[in-house]
Coordinates of C-alpha atoms in Angstrom, one line a residue:
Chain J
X1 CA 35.3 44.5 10.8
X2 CA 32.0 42.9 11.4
X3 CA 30.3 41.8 7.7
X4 CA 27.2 41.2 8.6
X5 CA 25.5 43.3 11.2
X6 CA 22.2 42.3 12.8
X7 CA 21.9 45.6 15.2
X8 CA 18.3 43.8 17.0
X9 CA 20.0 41.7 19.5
X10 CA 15.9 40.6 20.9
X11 CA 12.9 41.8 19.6
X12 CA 9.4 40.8 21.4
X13 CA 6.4 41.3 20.0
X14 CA 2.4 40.5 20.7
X15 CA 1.2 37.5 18.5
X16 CA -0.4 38.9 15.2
X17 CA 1.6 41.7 15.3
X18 CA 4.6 43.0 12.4
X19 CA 8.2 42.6 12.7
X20 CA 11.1 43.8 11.1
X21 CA 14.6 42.0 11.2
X22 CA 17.5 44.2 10.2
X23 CA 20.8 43.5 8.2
X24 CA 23.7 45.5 6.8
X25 CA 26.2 43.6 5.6
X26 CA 29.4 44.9 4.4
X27 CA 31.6 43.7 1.0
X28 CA 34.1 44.8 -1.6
X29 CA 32.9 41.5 -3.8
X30 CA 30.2 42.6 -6.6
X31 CA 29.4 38.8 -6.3
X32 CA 27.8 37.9 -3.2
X33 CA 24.3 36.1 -1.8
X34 CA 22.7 36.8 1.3
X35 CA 20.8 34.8 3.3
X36 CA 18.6 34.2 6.8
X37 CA 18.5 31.1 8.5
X38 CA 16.2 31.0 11.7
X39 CA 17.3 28.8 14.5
X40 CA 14.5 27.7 16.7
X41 CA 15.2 26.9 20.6
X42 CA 15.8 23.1 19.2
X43 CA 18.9 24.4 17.6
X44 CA 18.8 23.1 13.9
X45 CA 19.2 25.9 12.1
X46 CA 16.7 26.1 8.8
X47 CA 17.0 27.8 5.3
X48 CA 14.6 30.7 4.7
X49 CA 16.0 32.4 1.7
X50 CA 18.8 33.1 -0.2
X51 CA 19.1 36.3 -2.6
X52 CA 22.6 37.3 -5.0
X53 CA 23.5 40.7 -5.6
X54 CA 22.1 40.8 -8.8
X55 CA 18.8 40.5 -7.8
X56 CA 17.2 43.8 -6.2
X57 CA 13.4 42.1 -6.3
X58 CA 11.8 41.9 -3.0
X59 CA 10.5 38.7 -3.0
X60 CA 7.6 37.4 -0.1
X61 CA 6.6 34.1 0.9
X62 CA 3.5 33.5 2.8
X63 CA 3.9 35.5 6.0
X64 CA 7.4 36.5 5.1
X65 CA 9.4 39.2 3.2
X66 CA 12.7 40.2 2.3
X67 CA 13.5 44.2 1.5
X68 CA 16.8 43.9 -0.1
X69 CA 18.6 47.6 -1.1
X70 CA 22.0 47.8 -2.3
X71 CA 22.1 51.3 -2.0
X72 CA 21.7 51.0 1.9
X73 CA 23.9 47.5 2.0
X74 CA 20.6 46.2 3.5
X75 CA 18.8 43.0 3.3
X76 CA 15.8 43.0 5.8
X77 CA 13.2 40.7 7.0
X78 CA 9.5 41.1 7.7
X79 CA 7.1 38.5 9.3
X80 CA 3.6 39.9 9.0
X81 CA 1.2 39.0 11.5
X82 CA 3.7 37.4 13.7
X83 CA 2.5 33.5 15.7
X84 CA 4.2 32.1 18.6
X85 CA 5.6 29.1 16.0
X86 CA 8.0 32.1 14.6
X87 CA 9.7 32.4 18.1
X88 CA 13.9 32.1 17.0
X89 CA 16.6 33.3 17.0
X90 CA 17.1 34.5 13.3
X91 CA 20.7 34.5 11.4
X92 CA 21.3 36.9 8.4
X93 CA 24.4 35.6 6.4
X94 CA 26.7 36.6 3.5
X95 CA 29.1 34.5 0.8
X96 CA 31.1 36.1 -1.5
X97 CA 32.4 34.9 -4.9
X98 CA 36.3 35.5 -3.4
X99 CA 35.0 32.8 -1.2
X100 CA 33.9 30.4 -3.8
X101 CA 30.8 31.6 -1.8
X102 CA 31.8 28.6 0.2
X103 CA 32.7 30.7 3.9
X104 CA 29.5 32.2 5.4
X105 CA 29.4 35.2 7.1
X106 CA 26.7 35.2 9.8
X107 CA 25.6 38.3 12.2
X108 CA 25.2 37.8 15.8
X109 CA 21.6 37.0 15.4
X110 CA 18.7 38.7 16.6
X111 CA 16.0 36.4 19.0
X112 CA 12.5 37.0 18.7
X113 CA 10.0 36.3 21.1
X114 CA 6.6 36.0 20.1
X115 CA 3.5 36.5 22.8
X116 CA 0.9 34.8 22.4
Chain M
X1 CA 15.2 18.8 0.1
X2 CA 18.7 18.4 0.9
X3 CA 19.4 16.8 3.9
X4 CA 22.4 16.9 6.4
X5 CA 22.2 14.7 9.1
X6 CA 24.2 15.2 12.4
X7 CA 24.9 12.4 15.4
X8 CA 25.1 12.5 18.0
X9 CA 22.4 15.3 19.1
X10 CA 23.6 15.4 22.4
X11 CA 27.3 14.2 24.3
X12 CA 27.9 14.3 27.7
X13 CA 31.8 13.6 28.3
X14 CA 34.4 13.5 31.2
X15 CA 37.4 15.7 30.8
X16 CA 40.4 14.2 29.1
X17 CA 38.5 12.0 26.7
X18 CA 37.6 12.3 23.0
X19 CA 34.2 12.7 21.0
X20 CA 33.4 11.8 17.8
X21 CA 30.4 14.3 16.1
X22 CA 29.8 12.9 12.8
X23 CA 27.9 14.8 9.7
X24 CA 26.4 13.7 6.7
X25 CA 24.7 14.4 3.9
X26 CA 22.1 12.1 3.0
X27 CA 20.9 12.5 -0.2
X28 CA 23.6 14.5 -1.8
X29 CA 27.3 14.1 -2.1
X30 CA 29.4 17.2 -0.7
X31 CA 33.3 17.4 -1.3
X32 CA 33.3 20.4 1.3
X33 CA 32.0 20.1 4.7
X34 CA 32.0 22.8 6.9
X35 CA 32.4 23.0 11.1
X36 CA 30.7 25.7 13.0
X37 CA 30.8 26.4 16.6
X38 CA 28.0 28.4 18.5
X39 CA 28.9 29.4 21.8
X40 CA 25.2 30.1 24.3
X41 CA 23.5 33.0 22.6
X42 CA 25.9 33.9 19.7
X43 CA 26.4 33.6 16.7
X44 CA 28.2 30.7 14.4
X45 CA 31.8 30.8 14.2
X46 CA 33.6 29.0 11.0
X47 CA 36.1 26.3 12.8
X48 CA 37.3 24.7 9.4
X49 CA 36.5 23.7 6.3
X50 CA 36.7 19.4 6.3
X51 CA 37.4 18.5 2.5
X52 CA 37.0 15.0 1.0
X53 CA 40.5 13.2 0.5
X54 CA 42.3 15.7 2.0
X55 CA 43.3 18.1 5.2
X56 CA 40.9 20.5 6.8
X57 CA 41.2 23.5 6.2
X58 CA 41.4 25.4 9.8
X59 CA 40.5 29.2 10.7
X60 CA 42.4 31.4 12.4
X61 CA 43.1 30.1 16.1
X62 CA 41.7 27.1 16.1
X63 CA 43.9 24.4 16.5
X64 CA 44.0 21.6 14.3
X65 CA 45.6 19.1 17.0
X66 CA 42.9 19.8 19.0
X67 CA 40.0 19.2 16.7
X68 CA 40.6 16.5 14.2
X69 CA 38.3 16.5 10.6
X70 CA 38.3 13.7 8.8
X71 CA 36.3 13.9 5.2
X72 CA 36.9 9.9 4.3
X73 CA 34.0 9.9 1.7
X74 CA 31.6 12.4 0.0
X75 CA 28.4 12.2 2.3
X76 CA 30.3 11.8 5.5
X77 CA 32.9 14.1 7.6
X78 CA 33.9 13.7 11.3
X79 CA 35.1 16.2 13.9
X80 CA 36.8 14.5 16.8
X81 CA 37.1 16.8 19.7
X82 CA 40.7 15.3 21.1
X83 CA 41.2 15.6 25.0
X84 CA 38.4 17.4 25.7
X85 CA 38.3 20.4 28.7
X86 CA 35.5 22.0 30.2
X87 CA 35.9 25.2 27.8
X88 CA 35.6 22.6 24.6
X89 CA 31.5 22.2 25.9
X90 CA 29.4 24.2 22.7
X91 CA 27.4 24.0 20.4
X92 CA 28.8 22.1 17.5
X93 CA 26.7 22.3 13.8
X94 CA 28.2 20.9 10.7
X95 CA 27.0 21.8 6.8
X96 CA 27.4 21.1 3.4
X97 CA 26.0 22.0 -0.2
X98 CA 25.2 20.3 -2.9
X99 CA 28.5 20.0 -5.0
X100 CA 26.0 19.5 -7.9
X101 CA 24.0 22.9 -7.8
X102 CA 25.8 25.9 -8.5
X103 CA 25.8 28.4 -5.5
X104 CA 23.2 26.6 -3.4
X105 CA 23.2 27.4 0.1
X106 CA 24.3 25.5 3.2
X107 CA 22.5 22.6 4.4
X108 CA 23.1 22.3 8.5
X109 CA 22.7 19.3 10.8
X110 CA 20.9 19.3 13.8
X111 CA 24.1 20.3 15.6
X112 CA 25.4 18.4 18.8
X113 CA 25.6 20.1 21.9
X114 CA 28.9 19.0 23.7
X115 CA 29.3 19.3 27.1
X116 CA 32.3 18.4 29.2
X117 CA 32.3 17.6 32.6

């Protein structure tokens, strides 16, 4: 069974406009982080946040924001007032503590494409 | 930040030879390394888990013979892709964390894009 489910395979948008990234992710661990990664076309892929299960608190950064819900096994990402730059493919991923949170989990990924 | 830094970027080889990718962490020591493998627009899949001192730990169906890791230090692991074939050309991205902080999140390379003629 899949554990992390990014159900956006591409998304394209108009520059300046909102975008919403889903995740579900699935686990039996009460221990866990989540985290997105975007990948631009260059291929490195590049830390954007990481959140543990403990922590319910939406947090936002500049254009971005994470919705994270327990109750829906969610952990979502918004880029307000999308730009070109934000063009990606983005990565949602989950470690669990039966892991030593040391084996990621990634979903399939979800490519946006940002008009200018 | 911490920084993982992966060489070659880029590897064009004839079928039947072998490629050295190597990874390392460069300003943090790392006793696990971890190999992914991307194929063209998917996700990453775990290949093994390269840990200093001693054997990789391999995933499910991926053969060991095949793809040698060698962790000989704390900042540096090494994936040799052994006898390479056509289906062996990927996207190839390495990581590591920072034994040091608790739970900090993986650190990739660049990646190397393999491609086997």
């Amino acid at each position: 069974a899949q554990k992390v489910t990014q159900a956006q395979t591409e998304i394209s948008v108009v520059e300046k406009e909102d975008v919403t990234l889903d995740c579900v992710y699935e686990t039996r661990d009460t221990t866990y982080y989540l985290f997105w990664y975007k990948q631009p076309p260059s291929g490195e892929l590049v830390f954007l946040i990481r959140r543990n299960s403990f922590d319910e608190q939406n947090e936002i950064s500049g254009r971005y924001s994470w919705n994270f819900q327990k109750s829906t096994s969610s952990f979502n990402f918004t880029i307000t007032a999308s730009q070109v730059v934000d063009s990606a493919v983005y990565f949602c991923a989950l470690s669990e503590a039966k892991d030593n949170f040391n084996k990621f989990y990634f979903g399939s990924g979800t490519k946006l494409n940002v008009k200018p | 930040g911490a920084v993982v830094s992966q060489h070659p970027s880029r590897v064009i080889c004839k079928s039947g030879t072998s490629v050295k990718i190597e990874c390392r962490s460069l300003d943090f020591q790392a006793t696990t390394m971890f190999w992914y493998r991307q194929f063209p627009k998917q996700s990453l899949m775990l290949m093994a888990t390269s840990n200093e001192g001693s054997k990789a730990t391999y995933e499910q169906g991926v053969e060991k013979d095949k793809f040698l890791i060698n962790h000989a230090s704390l900042t540096l692991s090494t994936l040799t892709v052994t006898s390479a074939h056509p289906e062996d050309s990927s996207f190839y991205i390495c990581s590591a964390r920072d034994q040091k902080l608790q739970n900090s999140p993986l650190h990739f390379g660049n990646g190397t894009r393999l491609t086997v003629t």
